[in-house]
Short mmCIF file of C-alpha atoms in Angstrom, two decimals:
data_model
loop_
_atom_site.label_atom_id
_atom_site.label_comp_id
_atom_site.label_asym_id
_atom_site.label_seq_id
_atom_site.Cartn_x
_atom_site.Cartn_y
_atom_site.Cartn_z
CA MET A 203 235.49 109.11 76.62
CA SER A 204 237.17 109.37 73.23
CA ASN A 205 237.43 112.36 70.93
CA ARG A 206 237.44 112.00 67.15
CA ILE A 207 239.26 114.07 64.55
CA VAL A 208 238.42 113.79 60.84
CA LEU A 209 240.47 115.77 58.31
CA ASN A 210 241.38 115.62 54.62
CA THR A 211 243.76 112.88 53.61
CA ILE A 212 245.85 115.52 51.80
CA SER A 213 245.72 119.30 51.74
CA TYR A 214 247.79 121.81 49.77
CA HIS A 215 248.29 125.40 50.87
CA GLY A 216 249.81 128.47 49.28
CA SER A 217 250.02 130.43 46.06
CA GLY A 218 249.91 128.18 43.02
CA ALA A 219 248.62 125.15 44.93
CA ILE A 220 246.02 124.43 42.22
CA LYS A 221 248.83 123.13 40.00
CA GLU A 222 248.76 119.99 42.16
CA ILE A 223 245.25 119.05 41.01
CA PRO A 224 246.03 117.20 37.74
CA GLY A 225 248.64 115.06 39.43
CA GLU A 226 246.27 114.04 42.21
CA LEU A 227 243.75 112.90 39.61
CA GLU A 228 246.25 111.16 37.36
CA ARG A 229 247.91 109.21 40.17
CA ARG A 230 244.53 107.71 41.02
CA GLY A 231 243.61 106.95 37.43
CA TYR A 232 240.56 109.20 37.13
CA LYS A 233 239.50 109.93 33.56
CA LYS A 234 236.43 112.22 33.65
CA VAL A 235 236.04 115.03 36.16
CA PHE A 236 232.72 116.56 37.20
CA VAL A 237 233.54 120.23 37.85
CA CYS A 238 231.08 121.73 40.30
CA SER A 239 231.26 125.54 40.49
CA ASP A 240 228.92 128.52 40.56
CA PRO A 241 227.78 130.79 37.71
CA ASP A 242 229.69 133.90 38.78
CA LEU A 243 232.98 132.04 39.10
CA VAL A 244 232.46 130.63 35.61
CA LYS A 245 231.53 134.07 34.26
CA PHE A 246 234.58 135.81 35.70
CA GLY A 247 237.09 133.15 34.70
CA VAL A 248 237.91 131.82 38.16
CA THR A 249 236.74 128.29 37.39
CA ALA A 250 238.84 128.36 34.21
CA LYS A 251 242.02 128.65 36.28
CA VAL A 252 241.45 125.02 37.23
CA THR A 253 239.81 123.71 34.05
CA ASP A 254 242.68 125.13 31.99
CA LEU A 255 245.03 122.95 34.04
CA LEU A 256 242.82 119.94 33.37
CA ASP A 257 242.94 120.72 29.64
CA GLU A 258 246.71 121.03 29.69
CA ALA A 259 246.95 117.61 31.37
CA GLY A 260 244.52 116.04 28.89
CA ILE A 261 241.94 115.28 31.58
CA ALA A 262 238.33 115.34 30.36
CA TRP A 263 235.79 117.31 32.37
CA SER A 264 232.15 118.36 32.45
CA LEU A 265 230.83 121.51 34.13
CA TYR A 266 227.85 121.85 36.47
CA SER A 267 227.21 125.39 37.69
CA GLU A 268 223.44 125.72 38.23
CA ILE A 269 223.87 126.43 41.93
CA LYS A 270 222.23 129.11 44.07
CA PRO A 271 224.11 130.98 46.83
CA ASN A 272 222.06 128.98 49.35
CA PRO A 273 222.00 125.65 47.45
CA THR A 274 218.65 123.91 47.26
CA ILE A 275 217.44 120.34 47.14
CA LYS A 276 216.80 120.79 43.41
CA ASN A 277 220.39 121.99 42.85
CA VAL A 278 221.57 118.71 44.35
CA GLN A 279 219.09 116.57 42.42
CA ASP A 280 219.98 118.27 39.14
CA GLY A 281 223.64 117.82 39.93
CA VAL A 282 223.22 114.10 40.53
CA GLU A 283 221.57 113.73 37.11
CA ALA A 284 224.28 115.86 35.49
CA PHE A 285 227.00 113.70 37.06
CA LYS A 286 225.39 110.55 35.71
CA ALA A 287 224.90 112.07 32.26
CA ALA A 288 228.56 113.11 32.15
CA GLU A 289 229.69 109.58 33.03
CA ALA A 290 232.17 111.18 35.42
CA ASP A 291 234.29 109.30 37.94
CA SER A 292 235.49 112.13 40.19
CA ILE A 293 234.62 115.64 41.36
CA VAL A 294 236.55 118.89 41.50
CA THR A 295 234.49 121.52 43.27
CA ILE A 296 235.49 125.17 42.98
CA GLY A 297 233.82 127.91 44.96
CA GLY A 298 232.49 128.92 48.34
CA GLY A 299 230.26 126.92 50.61
CA SER A 300 227.45 126.76 48.06
CA SER A 301 229.47 124.90 45.43
CA MET A 302 231.29 122.69 47.90
CA ASP A 303 228.15 121.77 49.87
CA THR A 304 226.34 120.90 46.65
CA ALA A 305 229.26 118.77 45.51
CA LYS A 306 229.34 116.93 48.83
CA ALA A 307 225.66 116.02 48.58
CA ILE A 308 226.05 114.94 44.95
CA GLY A 309 229.06 112.78 45.76
CA ILE A 310 227.28 111.12 48.68
CA ILE A 311 224.14 110.31 46.69
CA ILE A 312 226.05 108.92 43.71
CA ASN A 313 227.78 106.38 45.96
CA ASN A 314 224.80 105.90 48.29
CA PRO A 315 221.78 105.96 45.94
CA GLU A 316 219.42 104.89 48.72
CA PHE A 317 219.72 108.51 49.94
CA ALA A 318 218.45 110.01 46.67
CA ASP A 319 215.79 111.82 48.72
CA VAL A 320 218.05 114.69 49.73
CA ARG A 321 216.08 115.32 52.91
CA SER A 322 217.08 111.86 54.13
CA LEU A 323 220.64 113.16 54.53
CA GLU A 324 219.68 115.58 57.31
CA GLY A 325 221.46 115.10 60.61
CA VAL A 326 223.85 112.18 60.87
CA ALA A 327 222.86 109.98 57.94
CA PRO A 328 223.97 106.31 58.11
CA THR A 329 225.66 106.25 54.71
CA LYS A 330 227.85 103.24 54.04
CA ASN A 331 230.15 104.46 51.28
CA HIS A 332 232.45 107.45 51.02
CA ALA A 333 231.40 110.09 48.52
CA VAL A 334 232.83 110.20 45.02
CA PHE A 335 236.53 111.12 45.13
CA THR A 336 236.55 114.90 45.52
CA ILE A 337 239.12 117.67 45.34
CA ALA A 338 237.79 120.87 46.92
CA VAL A 339 239.14 124.28 45.93
CA PRO A 340 237.76 127.15 48.05
CA THR A 341 237.41 130.61 46.51
CA THR A 342 236.28 132.31 49.71
CA ALA A 343 238.03 132.45 53.06
CA GLY A 344 235.25 131.49 55.40
CA THR A 345 233.19 128.32 55.12
CA ALA A 346 236.05 125.80 55.29
CA ALA A 347 233.73 123.33 53.54
CA GLU A 348 236.83 121.84 51.92
CA VAL A 349 237.84 120.27 55.25
CA THR A 350 234.59 119.79 57.15
CA ILE A 351 232.28 116.80 57.50
CA ASN A 352 229.25 119.10 57.27
CA TYR A 353 227.15 120.55 54.50
CA VAL A 354 223.99 122.66 54.49
CA ILE A 355 221.12 122.45 52.01
CA THR A 356 218.08 124.73 51.71
CA ASP A 357 214.57 123.32 51.56
CA PRO A 358 212.51 126.11 49.89
CA GLU A 359 209.26 124.20 50.34
CA LYS A 360 209.64 124.16 54.11
CA VAL A 361 211.54 127.48 54.26
CA ARG A 362 214.44 126.04 56.21
CA LYS A 363 218.04 124.99 55.97
CA PHE A 364 219.09 121.56 57.14
CA VAL A 365 222.55 120.48 58.25
CA CYS A 366 224.04 117.16 57.18
CA VAL A 367 226.92 115.65 59.16
CA ASP A 368 228.74 112.71 57.60
CA THR A 369 232.36 111.60 57.79
CA ASN A 370 231.86 110.11 54.32
CA ASP A 371 231.45 113.55 52.75
CA ALA A 372 234.88 115.00 53.61
CA PRO A 373 236.81 115.78 50.40
CA GLU A 374 239.90 113.59 50.12
CA VAL A 375 241.98 116.53 48.89
CA ALA A 376 241.74 120.21 49.78
CA VAL A 377 243.59 122.81 47.72
CA VAL A 378 243.71 126.13 49.57
CA ASP A 379 245.23 128.57 47.10
CA PRO A 380 244.89 132.27 48.03
CA ASP A 381 245.23 133.16 44.34
CA MET A 382 241.80 131.57 43.81
CA MET A 383 240.38 134.13 46.25
CA ALA A 384 241.85 137.16 44.50
CA THR A 385 238.59 138.25 42.85
CA MET A 386 236.50 138.24 46.03
CA PRO A 387 234.85 141.64 46.51
CA ALA A 388 235.32 143.45 49.80
CA GLY A 389 231.83 142.68 51.11
CA LEU A 390 232.22 138.96 50.53
CA THR A 391 235.73 139.01 51.98
CA ALA A 392 234.33 140.60 55.14
CA ALA A 393 231.32 138.31 55.44
CA THR A 394 233.19 135.07 54.85
CA GLY A 395 235.95 136.19 57.19
CA MET A 396 233.44 136.83 59.96
CA ASP A 397 231.91 133.41 59.27
CA ALA A 398 235.36 131.92 59.90
CA LEU A 399 235.67 133.90 63.14
CA THR A 400 232.26 132.61 64.21
CA HIS A 401 233.39 129.05 63.49
CA ALA A 402 236.47 129.56 65.64
CA ILE A 403 234.74 131.24 68.59
CA GLU A 404 231.73 128.93 68.61
CA GLY A 405 234.01 125.91 68.19
CA TYR A 406 236.12 127.09 71.12
CA THR A 407 233.09 127.52 73.39
CA THR A 408 230.91 124.61 72.25
CA LYS A 409 230.11 121.70 74.55
CA GLY A 410 232.37 119.36 72.60
CA ALA A 411 235.52 121.52 72.68
CA TRP A 412 238.73 119.78 73.77
CA GLU A 413 242.48 120.37 73.73
CA LEU A 414 243.27 119.53 70.12
CA THR A 415 240.44 121.57 68.64
CA ASP A 416 241.16 124.38 71.13
CA MET A 417 244.59 124.68 69.55
CA PHE A 418 243.06 125.07 66.09
CA HIS A 419 240.45 127.57 67.19
CA LEU A 420 242.72 129.89 69.15
CA LYS A 421 245.21 130.05 66.28
CA ALA A 422 242.40 130.74 63.82
CA ILE A 423 241.08 133.58 66.00
CA GLU A 424 244.57 135.07 66.20
CA LEU A 425 245.07 134.92 62.43
CA ILE A 426 241.64 136.38 61.64
CA ALA A 427 242.11 139.27 64.07
CA LYS A 428 245.48 140.03 62.42
CA ASN A 429 244.46 139.58 58.79
CA LEU A 430 240.77 140.25 58.09
CA ARG A 431 241.00 144.05 58.01
CA ASP A 432 243.96 143.84 55.65
CA ALA A 433 242.20 141.29 53.45
CA VAL A 434 239.20 143.59 53.08
CA ALA A 435 241.47 146.54 52.29
CA GLU A 436 243.25 144.43 49.67
CA ALA A 437 239.90 143.51 48.13
CA LYS A 438 238.98 147.19 47.89
CA SER A 439 242.30 148.19 46.35
CA GLY A 440 242.66 145.20 44.07
CA LYS A 441 246.23 144.77 45.24
CA PRO A 442 247.31 141.37 46.60
CA GLY A 443 248.84 141.14 50.03
CA SER A 444 249.40 139.04 53.12
CA GLY A 445 245.89 139.61 54.50
CA ARG A 446 244.23 137.32 51.99
CA GLU A 447 246.92 134.66 52.46
CA GLY A 448 246.45 134.83 56.22
CA MET A 449 242.68 134.47 55.90
CA ALA A 450 242.98 131.51 53.53
CA LEU A 451 244.93 129.63 56.18
CA ALA A 452 242.87 130.89 59.13
CA GLN A 453 239.54 129.74 57.80
CA TYR A 454 240.94 126.26 57.04
CA ILE A 455 242.35 125.94 60.55
CA ALA A 456 238.98 126.98 62.02
CA GLY A 457 237.34 124.30 59.87
CA MET A 458 239.73 121.66 61.20
CA GLY A 459 238.34 122.40 64.63
CA PHE A 460 234.63 123.12 64.43
CA SER A 461 233.93 120.30 61.97
CA ASN A 462 234.87 117.88 64.74
CA VAL A 463 233.22 119.49 67.77
CA GLY A 464 230.21 121.38 66.46
CA LEU A 465 228.96 124.95 66.73
CA GLY A 466 226.15 126.65 68.63
CA ILE A 467 223.26 129.06 68.78
CA ASP A 468 224.82 131.66 66.48
CA HIS A 469 224.89 129.26 63.54
CA ALA A 470 221.47 127.88 64.41
CA MET A 471 220.01 131.38 64.23
CA ALA A 472 222.07 132.34 61.18
CA HIS A 473 220.82 129.33 59.21
CA THR A 474 217.29 130.44 60.01
CA LEU A 475 217.90 133.99 58.77
CA SER A 476 219.33 132.66 55.50
CA ALA A 477 216.43 130.27 54.98
CA HIS A 478 213.71 132.84 55.66
CA TYR A 479 215.25 136.02 54.28
CA ASP A 480 218.13 134.86 52.08
CA THR A 481 220.51 136.75 54.36
CA PRO A 482 224.11 135.97 53.35
CA HIS A 483 225.37 133.37 55.79
CA GLY A 484 228.50 135.23 56.86
CA VAL A 485 226.57 138.45 57.43
CA ALA A 486 224.01 136.61 59.56
CA CYS A 487 226.76 135.00 61.63
CA ALA A 488 228.55 138.31 62.13
CA MET A 489 225.42 140.19 63.22
CA LEU A 490 224.66 137.51 65.79
CA LEU A 491 228.17 136.72 67.04
CA PRO A 492 228.53 139.33 69.83
CA ILE A 493 224.91 138.67 70.87
CA ALA A 494 225.55 134.93 71.14
CA MET A 495 228.79 135.57 73.04
CA GLU A 496 226.94 137.78 75.53
CA PHE A 497 224.28 135.13 76.00
CA ASN A 498 226.86 132.39 76.58
CA LYS A 499 229.16 134.48 78.78
CA PRO A 500 227.75 133.25 82.13
CA VAL A 501 228.98 129.72 81.37
CA VAL A 502 232.09 130.38 79.24
CA ALA A 503 233.56 133.61 80.65
CA GLU A 504 237.02 132.08 81.10
CA ARG A 505 237.08 130.88 77.50
CA LEU A 506 235.91 134.26 76.21
CA ALA A 507 238.73 135.87 78.21
CA GLU A 508 241.13 133.64 76.27
CA VAL A 509 239.42 134.68 73.03
CA ALA A 510 240.23 138.29 73.94
CA VAL A 511 243.93 137.44 74.24
CA ALA A 512 243.86 135.61 70.90
CA MET A 513 242.33 138.70 69.32
CA GLY A 514 245.22 140.81 70.54
CA VAL A 515 243.54 142.47 73.52
CA ASN A 516 245.83 143.34 76.44
CA THR A 517 243.88 141.82 79.32
CA GLU A 518 246.51 142.44 81.99
CA GLY A 519 244.81 143.66 85.15
CA MET A 520 241.32 142.71 83.96
CA THR A 521 239.02 140.35 85.80
CA THR A 522 237.74 137.33 83.89
CA ASP A 523 234.41 139.06 83.31
CA GLU A 524 236.11 142.21 82.06
CA ALA A 525 238.31 140.23 79.68
CA ALA A 526 235.25 138.34 78.39
CA ASP A 527 233.53 141.66 77.75
CA ALA A 528 236.66 142.86 75.99
CA ALA A 529 236.43 139.88 73.64
CA ILE A 530 232.83 140.78 72.79
CA ASP A 531 233.84 144.41 72.22
CA ALA A 532 236.73 143.32 69.99
CA VAL A 533 234.38 141.23 67.85
CA ARG A 534 231.96 144.15 67.53
CA GLN A 535 234.79 146.46 66.52
CA LEU A 536 236.17 144.06 63.93
CA SER A 537 232.70 143.61 62.46
CA ALA A 538 232.22 147.38 62.27
CA ASP A 539 235.66 147.92 60.77
CA VAL A 540 234.91 145.55 57.89
CA GLU A 541 231.48 147.16 57.42
CA ILE A 542 229.16 144.31 58.33
CA PRO A 543 225.50 145.39 58.70
CA GLN A 544 224.33 145.45 62.30
CA VAL A 545 220.63 144.76 61.74
CA CYS A 546 218.44 142.50 59.63
CA GLU A 547 215.71 144.73 58.29
CA ALA A 548 213.68 141.80 56.91
CA ILE A 549 212.66 140.40 60.32
CA LYS A 550 209.06 141.21 61.29
CA GLU A 551 207.57 140.98 64.76
CA ASP A 552 204.92 138.45 63.71
CA GLU A 553 207.61 136.13 62.35
CA LEU A 554 209.70 135.91 65.52
CA ASP A 555 207.93 132.87 66.96
CA GLN A 556 208.50 130.84 63.81
CA ILE A 557 212.16 131.72 63.32
CA ALA A 558 212.87 131.08 67.02
CA ASP A 559 211.34 127.61 66.72
CA ASP A 560 213.36 126.95 63.57
CA ALA A 561 216.60 128.03 65.26
CA LEU A 562 216.01 125.73 68.22
CA ALA A 563 215.38 122.84 65.80
CA ASP A 564 218.63 123.48 63.89
CA ALA A 565 221.33 120.81 64.17
CA CYS A 566 223.90 123.35 65.40
CA TYR A 567 221.92 124.39 68.48
CA PRO A 568 222.60 121.33 70.70
CA GLY A 569 226.31 122.19 70.79
CA ASN A 570 225.65 125.53 72.47
CA PRO A 571 227.18 125.68 75.97
CA ARG A 572 224.09 127.34 77.48
CA ASP A 573 220.51 126.21 77.02
CA ALA A 574 217.96 128.65 75.61
CA ASP A 575 214.19 128.51 75.47
CA HIS A 576 211.82 129.87 72.86
CA ASP A 577 211.33 133.26 74.52
CA THR A 578 215.07 133.75 74.95
CA VAL A 579 215.73 133.13 71.27
CA VAL A 580 212.96 135.55 70.34
CA GLU A 581 214.71 138.22 72.42
CA LEU A 582 218.07 137.42 70.82
CA PHE A 583 216.57 137.92 67.37
CA ARG A 584 215.03 141.21 68.52
CA LYS A 585 218.53 142.53 69.19
CA ILE A 586 219.25 142.60 65.44
CA MET A 587 215.88 143.94 64.31
CA ALA A 588 215.80 147.33 62.65
#
């Protein structure tokens, strides 16, 4: 059996890393950049931190920012038409998962026009060509879309999210600059940070986990446990600090792992909550994380015990089961400390059958280490009902 690892060709990390962007474009001879960002980042001047650098370097660019927080099929289709109209030859995407996922889909369709029907990209699509050359600049510390081979698109007509997995969509260059995350509000800092923790814990316990990705996931868990509370405090105070820098690195490391081995039932259920109720993805993941860990504990207790150690729990003298429980408790405490909601008030009893079916059909579910049936998933959803 062989194990595959797909990562960016180049990644830059640290304060001021965005200054590398013009050079990466110029060295490759690109002349017209399609900047894919979201409306709020444009409004608050975050996108301009990059476009100003393009202006200074004399690199032409066109902006596309009509993107929803849970990007839709139409967002992608409109973006494809905007890219063509701009006569662009490259992409710089600036934002969280919504902007980066939209950019990935646009870049894939431009170079693989036979997949213009966005739904045809669901699952593992047999695209032949790599996406348009892309530089990805995250502004949140959570999704790690800048390094993953995954993207998620919402289908409003069918009230569902679908996951696309394609090695051709990985951005060639990732620029992880904590300064680009400086305007994140505390709530978003908390939610995206818990999304990163979910990536790391699910990636560490998924069926496909192996030694190299284990290394990434354990380090990411350690960094998140050390830095997320500080990052949220920094967001509240408006004062920069090491917490945000630590989270910028942690979420990227988690992405290096889970992108290559998959996730599990937490993400399958979280995608369903976002599709049906527009629940922020990181919040959905955080609400479900300890519940998913409890469900999976009978088959991954030893791994959860190692998660506890990575989170800074002193497990000396504990049995494996006790240490696994300590990991679950530590996750609950971290979630509470960063003020993540514990329930999803939108869920109604008569909707449970449908959302359970949708979760089991999600592309992330097969990676879960323990099988679940319809009734089990219904009961898991009940645990976060108001």
